[in-house]
PDB file of N, CA, C and O in Angstrom:
ATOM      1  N   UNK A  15     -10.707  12.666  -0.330  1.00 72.00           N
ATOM      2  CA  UNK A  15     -10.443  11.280  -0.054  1.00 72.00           C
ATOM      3  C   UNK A  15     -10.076  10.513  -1.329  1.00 72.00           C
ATOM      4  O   UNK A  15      -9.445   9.460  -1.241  1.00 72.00           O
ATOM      5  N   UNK A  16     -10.348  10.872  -2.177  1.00 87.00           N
ATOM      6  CA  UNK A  16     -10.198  10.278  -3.768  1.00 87.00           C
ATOM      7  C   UNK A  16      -8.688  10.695  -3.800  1.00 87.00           C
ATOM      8  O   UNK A  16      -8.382   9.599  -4.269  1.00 87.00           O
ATOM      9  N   UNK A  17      -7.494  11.327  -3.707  1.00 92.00           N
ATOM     10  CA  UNK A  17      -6.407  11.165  -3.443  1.00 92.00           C
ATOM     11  C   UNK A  17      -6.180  10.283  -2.713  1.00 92.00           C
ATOM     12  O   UNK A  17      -5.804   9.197  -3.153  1.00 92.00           O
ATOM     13  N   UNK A  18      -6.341  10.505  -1.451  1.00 91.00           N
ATOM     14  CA  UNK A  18      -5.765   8.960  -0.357  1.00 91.00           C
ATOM     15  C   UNK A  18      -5.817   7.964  -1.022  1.00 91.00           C
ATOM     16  O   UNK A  18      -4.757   7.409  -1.311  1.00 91.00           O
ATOM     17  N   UNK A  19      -7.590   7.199  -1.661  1.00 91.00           N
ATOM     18  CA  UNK A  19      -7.629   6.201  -1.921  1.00 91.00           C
ATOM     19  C   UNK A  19      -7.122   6.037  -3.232  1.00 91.00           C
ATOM     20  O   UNK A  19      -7.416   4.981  -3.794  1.00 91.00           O
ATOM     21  N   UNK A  20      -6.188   7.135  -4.042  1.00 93.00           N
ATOM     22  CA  UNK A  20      -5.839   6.790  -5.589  1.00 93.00           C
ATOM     23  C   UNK A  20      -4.158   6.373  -4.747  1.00 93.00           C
ATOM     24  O   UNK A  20      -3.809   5.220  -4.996  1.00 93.00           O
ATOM     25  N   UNK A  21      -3.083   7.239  -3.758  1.00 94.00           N
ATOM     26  CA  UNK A  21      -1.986   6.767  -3.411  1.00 94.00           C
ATOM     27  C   UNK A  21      -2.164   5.780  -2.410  1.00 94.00           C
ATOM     28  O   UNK A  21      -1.186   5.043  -2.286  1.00 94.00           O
ATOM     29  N   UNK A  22      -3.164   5.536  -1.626  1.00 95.00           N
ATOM     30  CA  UNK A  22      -2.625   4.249  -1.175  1.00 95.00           C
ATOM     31  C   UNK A  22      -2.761   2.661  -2.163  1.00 95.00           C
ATOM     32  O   UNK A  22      -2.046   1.662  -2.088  1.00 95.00           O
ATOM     33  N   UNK A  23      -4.135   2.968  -3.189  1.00 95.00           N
ATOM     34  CA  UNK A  23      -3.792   1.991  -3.975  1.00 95.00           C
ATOM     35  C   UNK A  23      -2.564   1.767  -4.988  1.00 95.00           C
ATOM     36  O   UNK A  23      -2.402   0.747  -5.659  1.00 95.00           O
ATOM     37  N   UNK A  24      -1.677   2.963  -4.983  1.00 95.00           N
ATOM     38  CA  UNK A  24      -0.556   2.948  -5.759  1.00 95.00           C
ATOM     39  C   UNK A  24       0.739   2.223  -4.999  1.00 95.00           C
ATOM     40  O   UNK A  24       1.634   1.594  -5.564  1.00 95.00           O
ATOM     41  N   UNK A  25       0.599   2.487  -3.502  1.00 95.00           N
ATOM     42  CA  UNK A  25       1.519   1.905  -2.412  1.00 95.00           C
ATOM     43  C   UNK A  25       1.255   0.502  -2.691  1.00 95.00           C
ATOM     44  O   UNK A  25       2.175  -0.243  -3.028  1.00 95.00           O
ATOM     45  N   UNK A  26       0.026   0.083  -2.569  1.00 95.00           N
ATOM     46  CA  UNK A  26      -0.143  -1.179  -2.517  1.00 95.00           C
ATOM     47  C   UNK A  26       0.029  -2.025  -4.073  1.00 95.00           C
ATOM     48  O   UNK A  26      -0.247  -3.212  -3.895  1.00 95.00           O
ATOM     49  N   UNK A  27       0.373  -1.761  -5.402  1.00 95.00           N
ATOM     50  CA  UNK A  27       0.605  -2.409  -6.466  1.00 95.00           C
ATOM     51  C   UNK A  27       2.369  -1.874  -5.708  1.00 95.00           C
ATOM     52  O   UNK A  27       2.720  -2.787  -4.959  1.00 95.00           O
ATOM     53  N   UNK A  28       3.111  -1.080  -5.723  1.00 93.00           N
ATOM     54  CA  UNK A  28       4.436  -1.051  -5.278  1.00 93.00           C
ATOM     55  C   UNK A  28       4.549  -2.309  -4.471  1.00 93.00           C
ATOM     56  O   UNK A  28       5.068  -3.333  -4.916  1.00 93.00           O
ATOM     57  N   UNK A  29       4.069  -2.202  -3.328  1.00 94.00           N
ATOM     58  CA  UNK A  29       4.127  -3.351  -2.258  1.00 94.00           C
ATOM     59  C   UNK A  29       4.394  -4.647  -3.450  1.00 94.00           C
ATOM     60  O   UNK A  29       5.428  -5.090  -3.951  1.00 94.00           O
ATOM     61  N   UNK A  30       3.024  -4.977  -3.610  1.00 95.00           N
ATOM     62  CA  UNK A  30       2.459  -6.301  -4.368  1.00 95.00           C
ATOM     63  C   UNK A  30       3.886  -6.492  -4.905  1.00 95.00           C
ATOM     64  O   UNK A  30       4.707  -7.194  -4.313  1.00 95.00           O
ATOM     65  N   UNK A  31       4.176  -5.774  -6.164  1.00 95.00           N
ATOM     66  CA  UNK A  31       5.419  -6.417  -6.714  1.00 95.00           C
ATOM     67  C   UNK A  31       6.561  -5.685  -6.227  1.00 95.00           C
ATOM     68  O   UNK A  31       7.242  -5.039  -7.023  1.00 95.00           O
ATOM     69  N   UNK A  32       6.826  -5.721  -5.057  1.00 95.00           N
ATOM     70  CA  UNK A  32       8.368  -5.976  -4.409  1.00 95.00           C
ATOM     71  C   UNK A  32       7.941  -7.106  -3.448  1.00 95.00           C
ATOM     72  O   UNK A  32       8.777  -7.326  -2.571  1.00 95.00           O
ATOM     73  N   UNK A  33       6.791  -7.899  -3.410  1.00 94.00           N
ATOM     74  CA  UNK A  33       6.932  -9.032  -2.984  1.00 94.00           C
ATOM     75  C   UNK A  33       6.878 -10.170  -4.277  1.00 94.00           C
ATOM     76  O   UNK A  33       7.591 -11.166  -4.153  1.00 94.00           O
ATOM     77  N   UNK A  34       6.499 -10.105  -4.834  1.00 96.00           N
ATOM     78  CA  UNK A  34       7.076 -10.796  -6.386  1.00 96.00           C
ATOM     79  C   UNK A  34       8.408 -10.782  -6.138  1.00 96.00           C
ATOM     80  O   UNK A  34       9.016 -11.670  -5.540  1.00 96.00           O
ATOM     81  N   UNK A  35       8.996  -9.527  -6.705  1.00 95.00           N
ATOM     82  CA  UNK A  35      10.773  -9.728  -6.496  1.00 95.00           C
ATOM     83  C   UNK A  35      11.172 -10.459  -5.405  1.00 95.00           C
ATOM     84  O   UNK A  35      12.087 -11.271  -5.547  1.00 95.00           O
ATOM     85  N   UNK A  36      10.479 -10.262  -4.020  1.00 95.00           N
ATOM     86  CA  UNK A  36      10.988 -10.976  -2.899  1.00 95.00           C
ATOM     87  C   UNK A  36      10.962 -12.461  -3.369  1.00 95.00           C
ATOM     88  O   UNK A  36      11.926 -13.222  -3.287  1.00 95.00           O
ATOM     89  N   UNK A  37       9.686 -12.789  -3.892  1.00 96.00           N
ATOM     90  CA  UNK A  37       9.821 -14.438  -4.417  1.00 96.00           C
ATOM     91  C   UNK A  37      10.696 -14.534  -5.297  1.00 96.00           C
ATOM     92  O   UNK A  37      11.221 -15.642  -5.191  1.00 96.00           O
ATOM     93  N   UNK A  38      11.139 -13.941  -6.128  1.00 96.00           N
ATOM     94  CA  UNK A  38      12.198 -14.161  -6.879  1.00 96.00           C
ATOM     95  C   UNK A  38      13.475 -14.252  -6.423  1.00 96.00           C
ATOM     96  O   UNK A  38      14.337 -14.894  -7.023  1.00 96.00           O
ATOM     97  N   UNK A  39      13.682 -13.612  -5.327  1.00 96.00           N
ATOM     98  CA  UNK A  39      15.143 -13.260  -4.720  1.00 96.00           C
ATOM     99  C   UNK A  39      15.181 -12.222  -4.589  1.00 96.00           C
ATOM    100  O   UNK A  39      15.604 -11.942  -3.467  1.00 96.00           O
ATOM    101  N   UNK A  40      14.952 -11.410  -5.166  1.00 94.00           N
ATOM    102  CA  UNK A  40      15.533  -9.799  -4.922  1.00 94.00           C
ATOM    103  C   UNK A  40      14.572  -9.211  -4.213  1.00 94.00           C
ATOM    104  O   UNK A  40      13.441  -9.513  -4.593  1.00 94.00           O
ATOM    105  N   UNK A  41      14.654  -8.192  -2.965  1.00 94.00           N
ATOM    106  CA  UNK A  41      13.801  -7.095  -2.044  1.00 94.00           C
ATOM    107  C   UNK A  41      14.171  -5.799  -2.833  1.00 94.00           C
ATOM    108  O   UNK A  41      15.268  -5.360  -2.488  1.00 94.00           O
ATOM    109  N   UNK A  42      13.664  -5.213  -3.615  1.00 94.00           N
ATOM    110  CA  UNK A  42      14.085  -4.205  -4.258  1.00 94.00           C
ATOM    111  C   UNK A  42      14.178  -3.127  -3.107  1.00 94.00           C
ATOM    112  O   UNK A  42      15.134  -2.433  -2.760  1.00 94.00           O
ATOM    113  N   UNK A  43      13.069  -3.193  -2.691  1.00 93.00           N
ATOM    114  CA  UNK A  43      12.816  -1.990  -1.403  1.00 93.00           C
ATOM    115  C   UNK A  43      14.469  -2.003  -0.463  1.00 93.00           C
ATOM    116  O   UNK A  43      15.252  -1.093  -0.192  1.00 93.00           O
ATOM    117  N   UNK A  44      14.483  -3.551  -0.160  1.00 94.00           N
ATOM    118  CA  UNK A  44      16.169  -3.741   0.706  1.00 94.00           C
ATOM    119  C   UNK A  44      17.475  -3.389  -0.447  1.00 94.00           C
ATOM    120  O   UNK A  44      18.697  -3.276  -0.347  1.00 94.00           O
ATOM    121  N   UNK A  45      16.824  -3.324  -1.178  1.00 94.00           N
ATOM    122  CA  UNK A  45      18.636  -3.437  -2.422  1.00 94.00           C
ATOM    123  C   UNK A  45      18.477  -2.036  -2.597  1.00 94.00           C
ATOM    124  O   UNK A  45      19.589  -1.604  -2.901  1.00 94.00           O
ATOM    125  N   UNK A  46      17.505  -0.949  -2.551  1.00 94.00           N
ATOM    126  CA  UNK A  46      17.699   0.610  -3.385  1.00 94.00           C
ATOM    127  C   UNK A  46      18.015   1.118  -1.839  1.00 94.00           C
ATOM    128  O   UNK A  46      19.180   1.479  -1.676  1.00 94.00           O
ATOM    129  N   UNK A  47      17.006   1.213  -0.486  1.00 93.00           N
ATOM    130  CA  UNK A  47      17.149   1.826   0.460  1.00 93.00           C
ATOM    131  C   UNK A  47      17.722   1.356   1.588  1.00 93.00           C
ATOM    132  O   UNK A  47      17.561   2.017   2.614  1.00 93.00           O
ATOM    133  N   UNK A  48      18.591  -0.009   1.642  1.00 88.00           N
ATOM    134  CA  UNK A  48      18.835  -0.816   2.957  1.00 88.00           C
ATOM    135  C   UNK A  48      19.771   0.061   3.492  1.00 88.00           C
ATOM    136  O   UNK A  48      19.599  -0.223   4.677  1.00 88.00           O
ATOM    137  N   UNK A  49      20.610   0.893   3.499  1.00 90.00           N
ATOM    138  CA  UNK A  49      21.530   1.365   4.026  1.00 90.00           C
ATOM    139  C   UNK A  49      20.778   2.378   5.010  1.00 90.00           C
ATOM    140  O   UNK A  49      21.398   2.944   5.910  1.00 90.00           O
ATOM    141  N   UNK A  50      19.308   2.594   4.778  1.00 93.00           N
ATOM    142  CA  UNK A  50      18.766   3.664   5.468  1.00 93.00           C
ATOM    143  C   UNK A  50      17.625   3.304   6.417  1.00 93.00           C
ATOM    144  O   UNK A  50      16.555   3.910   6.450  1.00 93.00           O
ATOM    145  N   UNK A  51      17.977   2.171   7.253  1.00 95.00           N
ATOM    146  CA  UNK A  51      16.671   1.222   7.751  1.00 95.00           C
ATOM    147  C   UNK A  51      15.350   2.299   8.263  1.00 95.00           C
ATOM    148  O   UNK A  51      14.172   1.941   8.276  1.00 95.00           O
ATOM    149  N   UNK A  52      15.659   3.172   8.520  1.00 95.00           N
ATOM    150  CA  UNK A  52      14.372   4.018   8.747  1.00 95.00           C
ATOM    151  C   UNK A  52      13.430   4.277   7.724  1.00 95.00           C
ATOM    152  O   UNK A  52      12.203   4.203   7.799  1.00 95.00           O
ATOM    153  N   UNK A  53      14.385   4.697   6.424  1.00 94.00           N
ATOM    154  CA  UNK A  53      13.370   4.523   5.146  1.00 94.00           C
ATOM    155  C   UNK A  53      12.584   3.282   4.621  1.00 94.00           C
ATOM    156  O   UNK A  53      11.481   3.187   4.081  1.00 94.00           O
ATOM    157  N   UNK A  54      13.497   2.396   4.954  1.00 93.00           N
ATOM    158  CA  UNK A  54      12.593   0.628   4.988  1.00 93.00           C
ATOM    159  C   UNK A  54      11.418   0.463   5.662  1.00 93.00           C
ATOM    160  O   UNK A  54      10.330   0.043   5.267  1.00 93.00           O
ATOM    161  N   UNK A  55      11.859   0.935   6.971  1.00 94.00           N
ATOM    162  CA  UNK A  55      10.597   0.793   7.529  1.00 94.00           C
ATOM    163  C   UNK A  55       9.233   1.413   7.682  1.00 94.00           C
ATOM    164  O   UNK A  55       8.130   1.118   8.142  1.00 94.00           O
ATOM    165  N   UNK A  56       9.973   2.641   6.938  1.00 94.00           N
ATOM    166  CA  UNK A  56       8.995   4.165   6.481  1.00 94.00           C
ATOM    167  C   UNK A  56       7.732   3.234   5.631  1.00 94.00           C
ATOM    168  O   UNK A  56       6.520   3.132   5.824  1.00 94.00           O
ATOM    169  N   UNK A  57       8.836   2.530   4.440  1.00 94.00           N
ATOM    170  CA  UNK A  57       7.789   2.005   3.413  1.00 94.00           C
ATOM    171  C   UNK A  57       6.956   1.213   3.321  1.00 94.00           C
ATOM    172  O   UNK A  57       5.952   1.115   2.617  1.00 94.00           O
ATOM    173  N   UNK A  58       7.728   0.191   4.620  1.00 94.00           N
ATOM    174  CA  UNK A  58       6.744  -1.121   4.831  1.00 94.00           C
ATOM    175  C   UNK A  58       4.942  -0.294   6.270  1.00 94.00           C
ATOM    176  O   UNK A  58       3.737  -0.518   6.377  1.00 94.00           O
ATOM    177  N   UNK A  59       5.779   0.436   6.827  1.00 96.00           N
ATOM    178  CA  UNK A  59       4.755   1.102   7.358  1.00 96.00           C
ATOM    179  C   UNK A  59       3.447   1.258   6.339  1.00 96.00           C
ATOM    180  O   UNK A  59       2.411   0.594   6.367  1.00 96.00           O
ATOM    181  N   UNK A  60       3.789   2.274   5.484  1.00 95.00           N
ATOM    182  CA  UNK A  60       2.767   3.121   4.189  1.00 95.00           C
ATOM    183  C   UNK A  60       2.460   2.234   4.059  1.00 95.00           C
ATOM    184  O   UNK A  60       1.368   1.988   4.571  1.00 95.00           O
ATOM    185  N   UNK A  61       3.410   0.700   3.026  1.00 95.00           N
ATOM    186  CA  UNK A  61       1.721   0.013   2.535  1.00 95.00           C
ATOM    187  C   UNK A  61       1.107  -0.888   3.132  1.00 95.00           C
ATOM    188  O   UNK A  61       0.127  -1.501   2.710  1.00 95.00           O
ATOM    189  N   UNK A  62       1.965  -1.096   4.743  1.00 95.00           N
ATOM    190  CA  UNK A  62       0.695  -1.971   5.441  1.00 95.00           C
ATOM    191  C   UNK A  62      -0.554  -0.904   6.120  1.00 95.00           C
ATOM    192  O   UNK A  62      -1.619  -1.203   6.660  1.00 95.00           O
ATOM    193  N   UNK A  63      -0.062   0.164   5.901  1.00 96.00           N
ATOM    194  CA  UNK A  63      -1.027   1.202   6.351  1.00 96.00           C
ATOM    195  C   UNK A  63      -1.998   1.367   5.659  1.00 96.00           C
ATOM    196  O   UNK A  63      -3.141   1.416   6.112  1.00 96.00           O
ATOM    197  N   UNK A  64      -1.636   1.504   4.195  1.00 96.00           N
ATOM    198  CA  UNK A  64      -2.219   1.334   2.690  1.00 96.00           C
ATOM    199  C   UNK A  64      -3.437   0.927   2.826  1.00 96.00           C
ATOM    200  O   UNK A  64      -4.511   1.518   2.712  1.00 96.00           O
ATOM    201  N   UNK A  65      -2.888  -1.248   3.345  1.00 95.00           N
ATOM    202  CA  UNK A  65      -3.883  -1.936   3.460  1.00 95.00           C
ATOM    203  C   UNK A  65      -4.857  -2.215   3.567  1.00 95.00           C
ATOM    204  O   UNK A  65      -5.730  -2.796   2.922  1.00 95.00           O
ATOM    205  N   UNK A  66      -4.623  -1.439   5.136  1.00 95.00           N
ATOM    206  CA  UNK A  66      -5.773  -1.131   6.176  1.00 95.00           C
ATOM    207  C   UNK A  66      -6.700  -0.043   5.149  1.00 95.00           C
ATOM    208  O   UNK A  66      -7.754  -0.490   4.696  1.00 95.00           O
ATOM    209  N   UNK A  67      -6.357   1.155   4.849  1.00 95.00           N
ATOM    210  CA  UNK A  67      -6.871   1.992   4.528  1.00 95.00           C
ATOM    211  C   UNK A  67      -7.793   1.050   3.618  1.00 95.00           C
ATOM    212  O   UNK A  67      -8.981   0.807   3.827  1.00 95.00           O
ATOM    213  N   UNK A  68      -7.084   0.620   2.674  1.00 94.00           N
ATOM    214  CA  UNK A  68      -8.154  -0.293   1.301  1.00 94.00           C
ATOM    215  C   UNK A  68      -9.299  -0.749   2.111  1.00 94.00           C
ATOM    216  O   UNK A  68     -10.404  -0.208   2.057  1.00 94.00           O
ATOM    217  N   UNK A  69      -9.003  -1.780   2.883  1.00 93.00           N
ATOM    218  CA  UNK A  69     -10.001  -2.804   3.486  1.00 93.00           C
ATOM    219  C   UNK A  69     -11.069  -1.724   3.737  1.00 93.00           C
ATOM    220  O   UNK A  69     -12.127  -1.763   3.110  1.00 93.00           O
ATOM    221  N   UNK A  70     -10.801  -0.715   4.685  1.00 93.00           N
ATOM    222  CA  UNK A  70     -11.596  -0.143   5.234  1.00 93.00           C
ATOM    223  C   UNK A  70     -12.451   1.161   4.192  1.00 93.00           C
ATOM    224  O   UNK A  70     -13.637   1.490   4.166  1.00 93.00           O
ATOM    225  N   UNK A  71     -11.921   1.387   3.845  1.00 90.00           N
ATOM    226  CA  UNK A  71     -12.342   1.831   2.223  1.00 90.00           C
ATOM    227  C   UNK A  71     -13.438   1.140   1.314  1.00 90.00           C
ATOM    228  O   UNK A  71     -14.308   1.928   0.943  1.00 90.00           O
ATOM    229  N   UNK A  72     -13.606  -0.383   0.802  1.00 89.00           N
ATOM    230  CA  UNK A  72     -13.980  -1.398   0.117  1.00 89.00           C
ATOM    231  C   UNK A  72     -15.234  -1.764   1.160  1.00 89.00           C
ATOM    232  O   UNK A  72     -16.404  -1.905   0.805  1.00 89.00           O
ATOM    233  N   UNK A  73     -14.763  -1.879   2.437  1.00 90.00           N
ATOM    234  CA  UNK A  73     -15.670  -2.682   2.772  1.00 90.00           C
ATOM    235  C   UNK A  73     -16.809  -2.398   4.057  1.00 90.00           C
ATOM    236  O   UNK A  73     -17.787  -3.082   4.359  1.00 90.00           O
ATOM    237  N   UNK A  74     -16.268  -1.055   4.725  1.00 88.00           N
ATOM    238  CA  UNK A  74     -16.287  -0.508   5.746  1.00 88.00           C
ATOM    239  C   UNK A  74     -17.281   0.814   5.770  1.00 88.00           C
ATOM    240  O   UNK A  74     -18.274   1.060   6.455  1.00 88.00           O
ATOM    241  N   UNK A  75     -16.557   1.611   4.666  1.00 81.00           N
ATOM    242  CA  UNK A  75     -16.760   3.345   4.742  1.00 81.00           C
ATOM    243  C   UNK A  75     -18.451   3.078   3.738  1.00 81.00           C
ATOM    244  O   UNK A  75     -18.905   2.314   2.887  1.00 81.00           O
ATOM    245  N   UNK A  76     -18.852   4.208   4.506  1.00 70.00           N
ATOM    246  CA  UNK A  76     -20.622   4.551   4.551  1.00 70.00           C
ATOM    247  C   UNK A  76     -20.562   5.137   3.096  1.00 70.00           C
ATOM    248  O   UNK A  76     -19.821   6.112   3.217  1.00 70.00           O
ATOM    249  N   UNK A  77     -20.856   5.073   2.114  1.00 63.00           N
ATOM    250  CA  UNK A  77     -20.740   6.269   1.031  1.00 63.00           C
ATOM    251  C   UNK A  77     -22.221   5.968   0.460  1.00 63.00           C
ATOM    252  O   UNK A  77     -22.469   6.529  -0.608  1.00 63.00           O
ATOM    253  N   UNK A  78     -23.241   5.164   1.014  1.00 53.00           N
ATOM    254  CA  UNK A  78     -24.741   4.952   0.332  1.00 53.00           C
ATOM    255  C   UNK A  78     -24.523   4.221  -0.268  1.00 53.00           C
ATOM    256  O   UNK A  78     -25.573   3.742  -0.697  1.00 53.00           O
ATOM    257  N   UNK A  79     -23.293   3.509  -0.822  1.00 59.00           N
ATOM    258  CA  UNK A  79     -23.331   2.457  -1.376  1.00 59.00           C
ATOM    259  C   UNK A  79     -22.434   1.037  -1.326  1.00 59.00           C
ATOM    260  O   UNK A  79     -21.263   0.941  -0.959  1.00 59.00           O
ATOM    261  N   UNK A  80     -23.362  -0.097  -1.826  1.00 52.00           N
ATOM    262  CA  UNK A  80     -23.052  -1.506  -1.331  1.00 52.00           C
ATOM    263  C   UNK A  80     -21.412  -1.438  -1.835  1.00 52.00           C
ATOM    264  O   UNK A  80     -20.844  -0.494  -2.383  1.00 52.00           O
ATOM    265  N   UNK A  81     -20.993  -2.448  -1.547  1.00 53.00           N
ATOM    266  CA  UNK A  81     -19.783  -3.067  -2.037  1.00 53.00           C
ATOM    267  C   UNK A  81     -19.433  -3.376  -3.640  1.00 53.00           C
ATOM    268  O   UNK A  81     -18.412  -3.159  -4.293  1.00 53.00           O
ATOM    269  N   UNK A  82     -20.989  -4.105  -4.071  1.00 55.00           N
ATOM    270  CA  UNK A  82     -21.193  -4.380  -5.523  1.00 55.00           C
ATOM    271  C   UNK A  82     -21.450  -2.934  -6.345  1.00 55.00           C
ATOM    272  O   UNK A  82     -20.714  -2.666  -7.295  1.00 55.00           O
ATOM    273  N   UNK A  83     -22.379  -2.139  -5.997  1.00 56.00           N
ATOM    274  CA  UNK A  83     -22.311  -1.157  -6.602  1.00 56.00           C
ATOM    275  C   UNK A  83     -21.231  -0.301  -6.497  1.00 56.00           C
ATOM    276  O   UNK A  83     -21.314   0.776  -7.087  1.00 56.00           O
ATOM    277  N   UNK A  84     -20.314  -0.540  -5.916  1.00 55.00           N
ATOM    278  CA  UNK A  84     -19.002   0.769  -6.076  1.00 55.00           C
ATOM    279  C   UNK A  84     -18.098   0.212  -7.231  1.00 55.00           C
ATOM    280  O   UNK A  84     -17.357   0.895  -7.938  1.00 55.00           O
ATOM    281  N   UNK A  85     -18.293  -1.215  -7.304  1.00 56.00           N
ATOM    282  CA  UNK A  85     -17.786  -2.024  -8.358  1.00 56.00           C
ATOM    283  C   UNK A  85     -18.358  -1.748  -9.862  1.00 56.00           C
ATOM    284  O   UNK A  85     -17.619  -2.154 -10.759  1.00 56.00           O
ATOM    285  N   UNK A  86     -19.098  -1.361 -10.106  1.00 55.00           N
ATOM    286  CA  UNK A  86     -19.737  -0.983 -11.574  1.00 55.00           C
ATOM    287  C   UNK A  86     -19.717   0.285 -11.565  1.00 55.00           C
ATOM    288  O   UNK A  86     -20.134   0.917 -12.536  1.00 55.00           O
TER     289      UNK A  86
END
């Protein structure tokens, strides 16, 4: 599980800043892969999938320990 939760937190800093660029103007994700809308939607899938995974990861999953202690 320490894989999953090392690539989906990597999906999700990807995500994060291609929505930066989106505030800026540019969708990087739409400007490298738009010609291939299945791959677009491949990606936006992963890191809203990501998401979920985090949340449920952080705040959810049993591991004996609190929230604060996984933090230190």
């Amino acid at each position: 599980m320490r894989f999953l939760s090392g690539l989906t937190s990597l999906l999700l800093i990807i995500g994060g800043l291609n929505w930066l660029a989106v505030a800026l103007g540019v969708n990087v994700v739409e400007a490298w892969f738009g010609s291939w809308e299945w791959l677009v939607n491949t990606i936006y899938w992963l890191v809203g999938l990501s998401a979920l995974y985090q949340i449920y990861d952080c705040f959810f999953a049993s591991n004996g320990q609190s929230v604060k202690s996984k933090s230190q």
